[in-house]
Coordinates of C-alpha atoms in Angstrom, one line a residue:
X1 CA 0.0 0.0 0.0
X2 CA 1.6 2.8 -1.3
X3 CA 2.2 5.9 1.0
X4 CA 3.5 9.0 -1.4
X5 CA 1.5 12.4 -2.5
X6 CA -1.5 12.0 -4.6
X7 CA -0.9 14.1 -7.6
X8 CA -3.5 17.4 -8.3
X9 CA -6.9 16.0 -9.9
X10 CA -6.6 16.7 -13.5
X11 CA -9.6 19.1 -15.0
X12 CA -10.7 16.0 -17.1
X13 CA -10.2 13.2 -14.2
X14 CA -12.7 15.8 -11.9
X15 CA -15.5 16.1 -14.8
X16 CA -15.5 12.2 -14.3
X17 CA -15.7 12.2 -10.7
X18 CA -18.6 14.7 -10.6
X19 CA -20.1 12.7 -13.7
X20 CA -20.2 9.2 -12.0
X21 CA -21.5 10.7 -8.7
X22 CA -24.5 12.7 -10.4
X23 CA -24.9 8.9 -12.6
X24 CA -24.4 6.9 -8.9
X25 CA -27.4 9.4 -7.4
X26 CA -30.2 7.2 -8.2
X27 CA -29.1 4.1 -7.7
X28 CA -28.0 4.8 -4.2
X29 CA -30.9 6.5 -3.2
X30 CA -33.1 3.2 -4.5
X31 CA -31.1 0.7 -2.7
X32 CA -32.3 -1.2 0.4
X33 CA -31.9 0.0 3.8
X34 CA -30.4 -3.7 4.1
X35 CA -27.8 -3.2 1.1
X36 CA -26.7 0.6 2.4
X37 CA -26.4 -0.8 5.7
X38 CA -24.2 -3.6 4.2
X39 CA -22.2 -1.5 2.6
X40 CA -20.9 0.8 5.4
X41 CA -20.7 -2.6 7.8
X42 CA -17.9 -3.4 4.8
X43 CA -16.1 -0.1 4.9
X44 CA -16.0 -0.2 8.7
X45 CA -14.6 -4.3 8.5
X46 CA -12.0 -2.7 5.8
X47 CA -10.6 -0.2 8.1
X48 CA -9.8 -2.4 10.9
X49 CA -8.2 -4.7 8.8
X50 CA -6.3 -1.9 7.1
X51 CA -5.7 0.3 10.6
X52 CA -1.8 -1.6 10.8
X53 CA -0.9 -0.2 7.3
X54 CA -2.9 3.2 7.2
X55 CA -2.1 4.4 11.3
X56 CA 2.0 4.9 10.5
X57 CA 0.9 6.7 7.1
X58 CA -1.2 8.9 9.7
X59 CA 1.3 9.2 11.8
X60 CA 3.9 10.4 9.7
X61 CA 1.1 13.3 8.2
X62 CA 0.4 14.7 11.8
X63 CA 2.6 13.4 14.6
X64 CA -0.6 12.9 16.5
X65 CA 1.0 8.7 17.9
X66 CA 0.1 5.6 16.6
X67 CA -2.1 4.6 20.0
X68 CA -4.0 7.6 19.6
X69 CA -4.5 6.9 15.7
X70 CA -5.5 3.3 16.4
X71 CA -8.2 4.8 18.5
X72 CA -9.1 7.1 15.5
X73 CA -9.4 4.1 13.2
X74 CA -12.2 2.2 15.6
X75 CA -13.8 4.7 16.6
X76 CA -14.8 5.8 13.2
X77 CA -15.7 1.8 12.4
X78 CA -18.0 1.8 15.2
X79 CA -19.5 5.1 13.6
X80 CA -19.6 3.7 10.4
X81 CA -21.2 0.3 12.0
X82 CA -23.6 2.9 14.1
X83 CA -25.4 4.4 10.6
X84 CA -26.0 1.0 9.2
X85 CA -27.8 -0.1 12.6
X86 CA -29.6 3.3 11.3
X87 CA -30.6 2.9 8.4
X88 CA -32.0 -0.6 9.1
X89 CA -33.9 0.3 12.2
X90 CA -35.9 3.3 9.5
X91 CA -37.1 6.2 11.4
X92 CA -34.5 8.4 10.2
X93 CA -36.9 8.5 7.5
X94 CA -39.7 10.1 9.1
X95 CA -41.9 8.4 7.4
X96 CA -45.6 9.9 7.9
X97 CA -48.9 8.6 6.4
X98 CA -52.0 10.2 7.1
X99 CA -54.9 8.2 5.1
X100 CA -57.6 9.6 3.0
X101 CA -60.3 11.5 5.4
X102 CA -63.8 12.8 3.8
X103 CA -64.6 13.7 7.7
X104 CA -61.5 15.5 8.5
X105 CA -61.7 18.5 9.4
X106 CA -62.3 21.8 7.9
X107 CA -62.3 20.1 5.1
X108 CA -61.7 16.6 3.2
X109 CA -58.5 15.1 3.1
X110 CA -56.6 13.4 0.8
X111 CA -54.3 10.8 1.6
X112 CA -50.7 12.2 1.7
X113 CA -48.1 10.6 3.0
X114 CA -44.5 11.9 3.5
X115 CA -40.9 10.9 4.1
X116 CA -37.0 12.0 3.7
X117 CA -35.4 11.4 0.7
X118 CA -31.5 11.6 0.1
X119 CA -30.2 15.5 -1.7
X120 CA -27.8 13.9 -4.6
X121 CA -23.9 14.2 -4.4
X122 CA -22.5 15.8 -1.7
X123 CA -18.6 17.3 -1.5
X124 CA -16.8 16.6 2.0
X125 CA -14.1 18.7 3.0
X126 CA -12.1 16.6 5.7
X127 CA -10.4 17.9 8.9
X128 CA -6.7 17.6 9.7
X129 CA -6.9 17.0 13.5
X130 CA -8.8 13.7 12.9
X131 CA -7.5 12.2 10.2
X132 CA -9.8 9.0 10.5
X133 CA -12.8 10.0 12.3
X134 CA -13.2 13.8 10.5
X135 CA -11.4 12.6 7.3
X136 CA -12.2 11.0 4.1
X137 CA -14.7 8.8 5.4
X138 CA -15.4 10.3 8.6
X139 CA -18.5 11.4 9.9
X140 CA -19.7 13.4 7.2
X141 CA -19.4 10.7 4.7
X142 CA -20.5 8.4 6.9
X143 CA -24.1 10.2 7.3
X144 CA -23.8 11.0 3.7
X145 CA -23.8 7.2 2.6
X146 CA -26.1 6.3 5.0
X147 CA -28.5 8.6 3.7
X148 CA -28.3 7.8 0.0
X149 CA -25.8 10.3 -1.2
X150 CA -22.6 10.0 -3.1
X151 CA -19.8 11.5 -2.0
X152 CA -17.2 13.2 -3.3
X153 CA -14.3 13.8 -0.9
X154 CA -11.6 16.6 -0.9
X155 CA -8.1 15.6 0.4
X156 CA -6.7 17.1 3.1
X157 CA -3.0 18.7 2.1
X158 CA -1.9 18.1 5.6
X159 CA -2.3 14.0 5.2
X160 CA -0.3 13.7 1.6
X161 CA 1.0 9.5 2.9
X162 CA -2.4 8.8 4.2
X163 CA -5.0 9.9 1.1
X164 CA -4.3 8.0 -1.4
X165 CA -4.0 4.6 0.5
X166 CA -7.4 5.7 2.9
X167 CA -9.3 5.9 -0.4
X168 CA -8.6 2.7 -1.8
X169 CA -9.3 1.0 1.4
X170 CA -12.9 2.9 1.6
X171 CA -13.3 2.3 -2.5
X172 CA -12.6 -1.3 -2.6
X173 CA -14.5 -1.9 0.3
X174 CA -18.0 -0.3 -1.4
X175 CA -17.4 -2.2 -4.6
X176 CA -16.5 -4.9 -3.0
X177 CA -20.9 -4.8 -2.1
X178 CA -21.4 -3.8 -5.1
X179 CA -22.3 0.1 -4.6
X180 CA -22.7 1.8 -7.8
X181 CA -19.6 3.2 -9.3
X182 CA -19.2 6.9 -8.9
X183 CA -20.7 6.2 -4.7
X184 CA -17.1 7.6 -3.6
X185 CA -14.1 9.0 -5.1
X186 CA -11.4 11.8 -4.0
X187 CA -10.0 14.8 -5.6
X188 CA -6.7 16.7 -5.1
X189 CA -5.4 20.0 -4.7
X190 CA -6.1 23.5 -3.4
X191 CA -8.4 24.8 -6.3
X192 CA -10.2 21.9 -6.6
X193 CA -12.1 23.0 -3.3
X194 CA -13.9 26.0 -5.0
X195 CA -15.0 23.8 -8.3
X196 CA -16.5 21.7 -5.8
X197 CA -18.7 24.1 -3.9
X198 CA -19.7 25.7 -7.0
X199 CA -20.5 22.8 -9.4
X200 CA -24.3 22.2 -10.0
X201 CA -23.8 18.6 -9.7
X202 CA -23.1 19.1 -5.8
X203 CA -25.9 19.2 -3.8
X204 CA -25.0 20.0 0.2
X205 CA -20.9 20.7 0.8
X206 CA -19.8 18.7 5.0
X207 CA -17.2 21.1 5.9
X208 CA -14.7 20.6 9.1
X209 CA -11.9 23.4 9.1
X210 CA -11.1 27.1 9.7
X211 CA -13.7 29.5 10.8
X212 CA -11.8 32.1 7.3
X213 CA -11.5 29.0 5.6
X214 CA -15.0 27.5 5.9
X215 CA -17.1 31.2 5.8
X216 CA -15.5 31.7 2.0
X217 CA -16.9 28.5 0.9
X218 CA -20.2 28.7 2.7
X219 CA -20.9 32.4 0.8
X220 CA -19.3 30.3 -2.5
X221 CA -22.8 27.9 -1.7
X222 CA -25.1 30.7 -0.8
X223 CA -23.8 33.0 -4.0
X224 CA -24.4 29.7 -6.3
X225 CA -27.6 30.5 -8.8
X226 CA -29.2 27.9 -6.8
X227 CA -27.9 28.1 -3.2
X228 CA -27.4 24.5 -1.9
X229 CA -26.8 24.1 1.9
X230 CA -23.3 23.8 3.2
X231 CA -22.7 22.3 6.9
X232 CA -19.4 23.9 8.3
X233 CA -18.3 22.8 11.8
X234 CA -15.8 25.8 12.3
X235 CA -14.6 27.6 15.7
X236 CA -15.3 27.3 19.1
X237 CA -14.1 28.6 22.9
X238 CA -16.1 26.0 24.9
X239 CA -15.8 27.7 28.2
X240 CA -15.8 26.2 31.4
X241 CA -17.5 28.1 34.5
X242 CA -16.7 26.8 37.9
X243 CA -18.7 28.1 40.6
X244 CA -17.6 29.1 43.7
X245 CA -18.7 26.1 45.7
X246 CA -16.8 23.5 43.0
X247 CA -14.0 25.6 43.6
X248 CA -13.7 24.8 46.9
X249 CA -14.6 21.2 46.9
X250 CA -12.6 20.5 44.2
X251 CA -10.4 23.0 42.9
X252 CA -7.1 21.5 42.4
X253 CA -9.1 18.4 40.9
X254 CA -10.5 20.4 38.5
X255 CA -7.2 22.3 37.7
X256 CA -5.9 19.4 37.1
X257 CA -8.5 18.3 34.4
X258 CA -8.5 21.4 33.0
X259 CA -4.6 20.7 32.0
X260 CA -5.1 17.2 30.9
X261 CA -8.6 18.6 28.5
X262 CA -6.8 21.6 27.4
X263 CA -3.7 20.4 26.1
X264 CA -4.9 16.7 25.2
X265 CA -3.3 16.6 21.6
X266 CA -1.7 19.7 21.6
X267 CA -4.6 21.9 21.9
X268 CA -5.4 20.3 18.4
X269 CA -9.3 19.4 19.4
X270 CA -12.4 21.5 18.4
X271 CA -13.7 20.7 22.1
X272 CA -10.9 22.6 23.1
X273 CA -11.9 24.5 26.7
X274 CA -10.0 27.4 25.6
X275 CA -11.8 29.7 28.4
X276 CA -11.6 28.6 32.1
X277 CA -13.9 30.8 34.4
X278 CA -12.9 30.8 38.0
X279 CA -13.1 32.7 41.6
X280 CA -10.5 35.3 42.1
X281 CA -10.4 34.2 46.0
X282 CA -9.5 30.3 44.4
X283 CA -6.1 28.8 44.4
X284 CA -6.8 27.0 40.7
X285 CA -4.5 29.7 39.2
X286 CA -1.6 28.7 41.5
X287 CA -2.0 25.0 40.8
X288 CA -2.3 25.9 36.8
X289 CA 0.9 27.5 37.4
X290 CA 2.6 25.0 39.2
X291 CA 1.4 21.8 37.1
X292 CA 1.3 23.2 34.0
X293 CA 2.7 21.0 31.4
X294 CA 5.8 23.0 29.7
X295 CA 7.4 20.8 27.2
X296 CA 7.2 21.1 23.7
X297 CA 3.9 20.0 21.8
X298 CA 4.5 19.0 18.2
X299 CA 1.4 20.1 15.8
X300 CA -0.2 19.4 12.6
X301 CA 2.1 21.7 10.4
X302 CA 3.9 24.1 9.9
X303 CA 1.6 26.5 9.0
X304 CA 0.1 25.8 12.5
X305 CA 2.9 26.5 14.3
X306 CA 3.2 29.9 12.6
X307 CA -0.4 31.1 13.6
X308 CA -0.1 29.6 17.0
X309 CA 3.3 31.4 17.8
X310 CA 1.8 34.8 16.3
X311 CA -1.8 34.8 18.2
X312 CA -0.5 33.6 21.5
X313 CA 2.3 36.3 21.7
X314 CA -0.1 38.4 20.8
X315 CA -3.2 37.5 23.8
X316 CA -0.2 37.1 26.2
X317 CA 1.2 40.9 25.7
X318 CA -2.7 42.5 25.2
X319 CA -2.6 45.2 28.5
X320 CA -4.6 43.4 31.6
X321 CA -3.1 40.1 30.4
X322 CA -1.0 38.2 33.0
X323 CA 1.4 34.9 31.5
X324 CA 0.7 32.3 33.6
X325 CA 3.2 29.9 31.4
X326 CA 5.7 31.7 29.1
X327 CA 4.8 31.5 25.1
X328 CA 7.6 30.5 22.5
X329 CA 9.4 33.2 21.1
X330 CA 8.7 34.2 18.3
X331 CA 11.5 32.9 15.8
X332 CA 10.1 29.4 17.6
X333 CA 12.3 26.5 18.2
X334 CA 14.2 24.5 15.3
X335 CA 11.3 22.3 15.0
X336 CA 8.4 24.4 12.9
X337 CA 5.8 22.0 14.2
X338 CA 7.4 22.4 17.6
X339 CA 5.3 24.7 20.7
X340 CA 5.5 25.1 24.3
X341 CA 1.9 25.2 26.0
X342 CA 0.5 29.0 26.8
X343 CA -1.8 29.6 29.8
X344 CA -2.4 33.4 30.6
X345 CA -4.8 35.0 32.7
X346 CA -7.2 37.9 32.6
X347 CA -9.9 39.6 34.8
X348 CA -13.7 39.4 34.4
X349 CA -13.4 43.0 33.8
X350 CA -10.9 43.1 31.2
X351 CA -12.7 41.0 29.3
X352 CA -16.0 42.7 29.4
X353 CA -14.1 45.5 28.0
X354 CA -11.5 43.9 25.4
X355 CA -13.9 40.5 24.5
X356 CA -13.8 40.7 20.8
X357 CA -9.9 40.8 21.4
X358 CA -9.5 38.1 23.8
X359 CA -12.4 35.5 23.3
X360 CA -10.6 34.9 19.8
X361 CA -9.5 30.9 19.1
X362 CA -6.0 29.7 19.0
X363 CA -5.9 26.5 18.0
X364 CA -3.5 24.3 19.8
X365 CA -1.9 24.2 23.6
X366 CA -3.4 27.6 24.6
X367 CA -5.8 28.3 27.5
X368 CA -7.2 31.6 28.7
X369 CA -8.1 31.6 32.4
X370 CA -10.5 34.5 33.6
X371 CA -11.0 35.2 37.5
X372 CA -13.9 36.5 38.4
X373 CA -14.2 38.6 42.1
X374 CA -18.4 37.9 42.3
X375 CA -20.3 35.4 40.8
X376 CA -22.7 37.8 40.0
X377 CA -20.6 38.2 37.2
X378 CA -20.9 34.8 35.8
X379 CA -24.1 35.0 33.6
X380 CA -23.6 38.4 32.1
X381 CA -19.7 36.9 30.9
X382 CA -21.9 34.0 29.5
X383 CA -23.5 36.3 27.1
X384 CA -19.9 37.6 25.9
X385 CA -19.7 34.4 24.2
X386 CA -20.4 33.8 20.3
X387 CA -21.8 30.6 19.8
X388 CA -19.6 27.2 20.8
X389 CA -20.0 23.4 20.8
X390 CA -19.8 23.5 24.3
X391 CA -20.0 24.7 27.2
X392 CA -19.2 23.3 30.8
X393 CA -20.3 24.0 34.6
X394 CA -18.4 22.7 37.1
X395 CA -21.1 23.1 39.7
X396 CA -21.1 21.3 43.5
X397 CA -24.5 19.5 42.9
X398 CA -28.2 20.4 41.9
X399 CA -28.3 22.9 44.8
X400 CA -25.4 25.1 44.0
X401 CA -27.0 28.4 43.7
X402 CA -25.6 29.6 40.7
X403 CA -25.5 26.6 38.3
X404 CA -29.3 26.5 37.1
X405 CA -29.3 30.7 35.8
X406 CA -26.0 29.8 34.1
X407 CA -27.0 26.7 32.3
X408 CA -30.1 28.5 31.3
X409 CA -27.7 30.7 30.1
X410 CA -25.7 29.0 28.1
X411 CA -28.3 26.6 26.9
X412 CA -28.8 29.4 24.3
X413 CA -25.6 29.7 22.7
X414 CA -23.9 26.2 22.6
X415 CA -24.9 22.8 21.3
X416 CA -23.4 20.4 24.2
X417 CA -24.1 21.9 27.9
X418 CA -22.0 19.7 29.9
X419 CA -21.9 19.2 34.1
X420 CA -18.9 18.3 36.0
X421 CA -17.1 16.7 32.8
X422 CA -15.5 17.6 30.2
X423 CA -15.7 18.6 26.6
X424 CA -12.4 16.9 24.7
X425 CA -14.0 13.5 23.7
X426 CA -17.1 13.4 21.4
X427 CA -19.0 10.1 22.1
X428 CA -20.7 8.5 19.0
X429 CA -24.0 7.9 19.8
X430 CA -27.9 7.9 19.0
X431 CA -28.6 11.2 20.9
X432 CA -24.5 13.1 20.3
X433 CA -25.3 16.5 19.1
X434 CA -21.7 17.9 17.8
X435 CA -22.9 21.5 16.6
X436 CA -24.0 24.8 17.5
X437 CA -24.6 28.6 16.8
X438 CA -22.6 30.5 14.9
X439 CA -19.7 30.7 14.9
X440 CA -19.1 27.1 15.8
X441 CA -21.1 25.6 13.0
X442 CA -23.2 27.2 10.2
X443 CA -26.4 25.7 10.7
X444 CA -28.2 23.9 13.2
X445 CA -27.2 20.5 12.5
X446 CA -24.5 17.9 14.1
X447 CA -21.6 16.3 12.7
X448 CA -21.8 13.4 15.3
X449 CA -24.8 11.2 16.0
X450 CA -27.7 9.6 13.8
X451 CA -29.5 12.6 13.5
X452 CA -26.3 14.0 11.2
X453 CA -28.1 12.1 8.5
X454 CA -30.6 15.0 8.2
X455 CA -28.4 17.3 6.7
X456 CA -28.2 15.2 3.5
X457 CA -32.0 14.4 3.1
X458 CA -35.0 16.7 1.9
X459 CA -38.7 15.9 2.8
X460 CA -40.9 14.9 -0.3
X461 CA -45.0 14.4 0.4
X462 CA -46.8 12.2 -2.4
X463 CA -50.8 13.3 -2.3
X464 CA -53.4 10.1 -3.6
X465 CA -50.3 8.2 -5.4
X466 CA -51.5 4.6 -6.1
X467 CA -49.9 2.3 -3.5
X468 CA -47.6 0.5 -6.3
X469 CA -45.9 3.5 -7.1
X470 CA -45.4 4.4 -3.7
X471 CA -41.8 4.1 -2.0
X472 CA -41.7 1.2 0.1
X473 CA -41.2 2.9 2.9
X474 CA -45.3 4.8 2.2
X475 CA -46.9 1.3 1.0
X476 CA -49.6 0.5 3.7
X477 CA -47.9 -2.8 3.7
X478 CA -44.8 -1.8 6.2
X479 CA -42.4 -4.1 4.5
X480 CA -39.4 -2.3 6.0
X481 CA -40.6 -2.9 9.2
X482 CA -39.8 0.8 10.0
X483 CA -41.4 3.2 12.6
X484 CA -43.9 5.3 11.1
X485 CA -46.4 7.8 11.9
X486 CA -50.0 6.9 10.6
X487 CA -52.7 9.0 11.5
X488 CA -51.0 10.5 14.6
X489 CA -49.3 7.6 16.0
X490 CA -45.5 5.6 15.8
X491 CA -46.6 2.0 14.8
X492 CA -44.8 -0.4 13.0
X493 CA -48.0 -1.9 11.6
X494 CA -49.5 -1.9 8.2
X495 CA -52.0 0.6 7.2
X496 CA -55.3 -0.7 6.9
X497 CA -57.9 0.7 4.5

């Protein structure tokens, strides 16, 4: 399996991409729930076969270890193996039947019945930091499949060894099932990006990446002459509040933790809880200082290392800004992927006043820790906060007297609201929601979780359509054996006339 840089897609090897994915559409979209499920069950089979050969390719791309790769490869198996239990159990479909009324009221009804049906091709633009589990055929090609859509991937030009060879492992695995040719396929190079977003054979665009990065390509969608939807997950703070009482139950505890989440892969994960909230009378800031890790933290690339070096010199030397653990200088060390952690601290009031300057992301080993002299304070900082993925309380218990106004709070603006955990590790499950208000994502959807199939489906109702003709998941014989909703109420029984 070879390991080398793919070369740039060629102008005429694209137009056949984007022509076999349009030509796959239909097929896909008409295949049993039973085949699609078989089909990612084989891709998931095909990367733990294939995790010995593709986790040192990994590796050598992003420095991020082989243990933690390993991880990477089975974690995005079991979310591969998660869809197809999905798309067999049926009621991501939604399907609805509401039978032919001449009582109903105001009027007489005619029988409609409605259900999700998958957009066409979608374009995936993979993320560095995961290169398994946000990659080629991480989660959003994962939902994509599942939900009937071809995909058509965009290398990352961070993972130049592990591309090519990820591919052919995810390729050979679908036709392997027999998926129709054109189902997935990857393109290469930095132009190739825009062609995607705007080519009228592209239906929805998965985006994981840069908050500059994935705004250009989500006005590239919207400016299309018809605008298709475009699901960028992009930046996030994902503060953590700890209340007085926590603070003095547990505060070196939760110091600690805070290092360990923090700095957990170099600062490289979007869960990041780049904002820690504590009280002014606390000693947290003291065991920060004192247990901070202070070794160098290899990242991604290079270009990484540049931005981090630039933005935390810069939030360590804003006026009211105190280093808790020195930056790297700025001609950095002889390693360019090569950082030393940053923690630096600020006051409540300082960043009421400078918070557009301050609550800005770096991404990797940085933390920003905010003491706070009343906890008065805490719910009006809350609201400083663009939208995030996450955002954590590290309350005493139920009782603590600030923690329900500052959930409520922050309910508003996040996606995850987590208690006494947190936010670095993204579990794969039925009920994950891995999104939130802008700036964090550009929609409302997740990335993680069932319901991520939704962004790649569009509702279609079908009024007095003979019951032949119907989709098999509308028949009135249920022969999916799929929840639906008939006249009101989830049954799994057949409609009776």
């Amino acid at each position: 399996m070879p390991g080398t840089a793919e070369a740039d897609t060629t102008p005429d090897e694209y137009e056949a991409v984007l022509t076999a994915a349009a030509a796959a559409a239909p097929e896909l979209a008409a295949m049993a729930p039973t085949d699609r499920a078989a089909m990612l069950r084989a891709v998931a089979t095909a990367l733990r076969t294939h995790s010995d050969e593709l986790v040192p390719l990994a590796d050598e791309d992003s420095s991020l270890g082989t243990a933690r790769l390993a991880g990477e490869v089975d974690r995005t198996a079991v979310q591969l193996e998660m869809f197809a239990d999905a798309v067999e159990e049926g009621s991501w479909l939604e399907a609805i039947i509401d039978p032919a009324d001449q009582d109903a009221q105001p009027a007489p009804r005619p029988d409609l019945r409605r259900m999700l049906v998958p957009l066409g091709p979608v374009a995936v633009f993979g993320a560095s930091n995961f290169p398994f589990a946000f990659g080629l055929c991480g989660g959003d090609t994962a939902s994509a499949l599942a939900a009937g859509c071809p995909v058509v991937a965009k290398a990352h030009p961070a993972q130049p060894r592990l591309s090519g060879p990820y591919a052919h492992v995810v390729s050979d695995a679908l036709h392997s099932t027999g998926a129709p040719e054109g189902t997935f396929a990857v393109v290469h190079g930095m132009d190739v990006g825009r062609d995607l977003v705007t080519d009228p054979r592209i239906t929805a665009v998965g985006f994981t990446g840069s908050t500059t990065g994935g705004r250009a390509l989500a006005d590239l969608a919207a400016a299309r002459p018809t605008p298709i939807p475009f699901y960028g997950e992009l930046g996030s703070l994902n503060p953590v509040f700890v209340t007085p009482a926590a603070a003095r139950t547990r505060g070196k505890e939760i110091a600690r933790e805070f290092l360990g989440s923090v700095f957990l892969g170099a600062g490289q994960f979007c869960t990041k809880p780049g904002v820690l909230l504590i009280p002014e009378e606390s000693d947290l800031e003291d065991v920060l200082a004192a247990e901070a890790a202070t070794a160098p933290m290899r990242l991604l690339h290079a270009g990484l290392g540049v931005a981090f070096r630039r933005l935390s010199a810069d939030l360590a030397g804003f006026p009211g800004v105190r280093t808790i653990t020195a930056p790297t200088p700025e001609d950095g060390p002889a390693d360019p992927l090569a950082v030393r952690p940053v923690l630096v601290g600020t006051t409540m009031a300082t960043l009421a006043e400078h918070a557009d300057s301050l609550l800005t992301e770096c991404f990797g080993p940085f933390g920003l820790v905010v003491s706070y002299a009343d906890p008065a304070e805490l719910v009006p900082t809350a609201q400083l906060f663009e939208g995030t993925l996450t955002a954590t309380v590290q309350g005493e218990d139920a009782s603590d007297p600030h923690a329900a106004a500052l959930l409520a709070e922050l309910g508003g603006a996040t996606g995850r609201l987590i208690w006494n955990g947190w936010p670095t590790g993204v579990a794969v499950s039925w009920a994950q929601h891995h999104g939130g208000p802008y700036p964090a994502t550009t929609t409302m959807h997740t990335s993680v979780g069932v319901t991520a199939l939704r962004r790649f489906l569009r509702p279609i109702a079908y009024q007095s359509v003979p019951d032949p003709l119907l989709p098999p998941a509308l028949r009135d014989r249920n022969e999916l054996g799929i929840p639906r909703r008939v006249d009101g109420a989830l049954t799994t029984a057949d409609v009776t006339r």
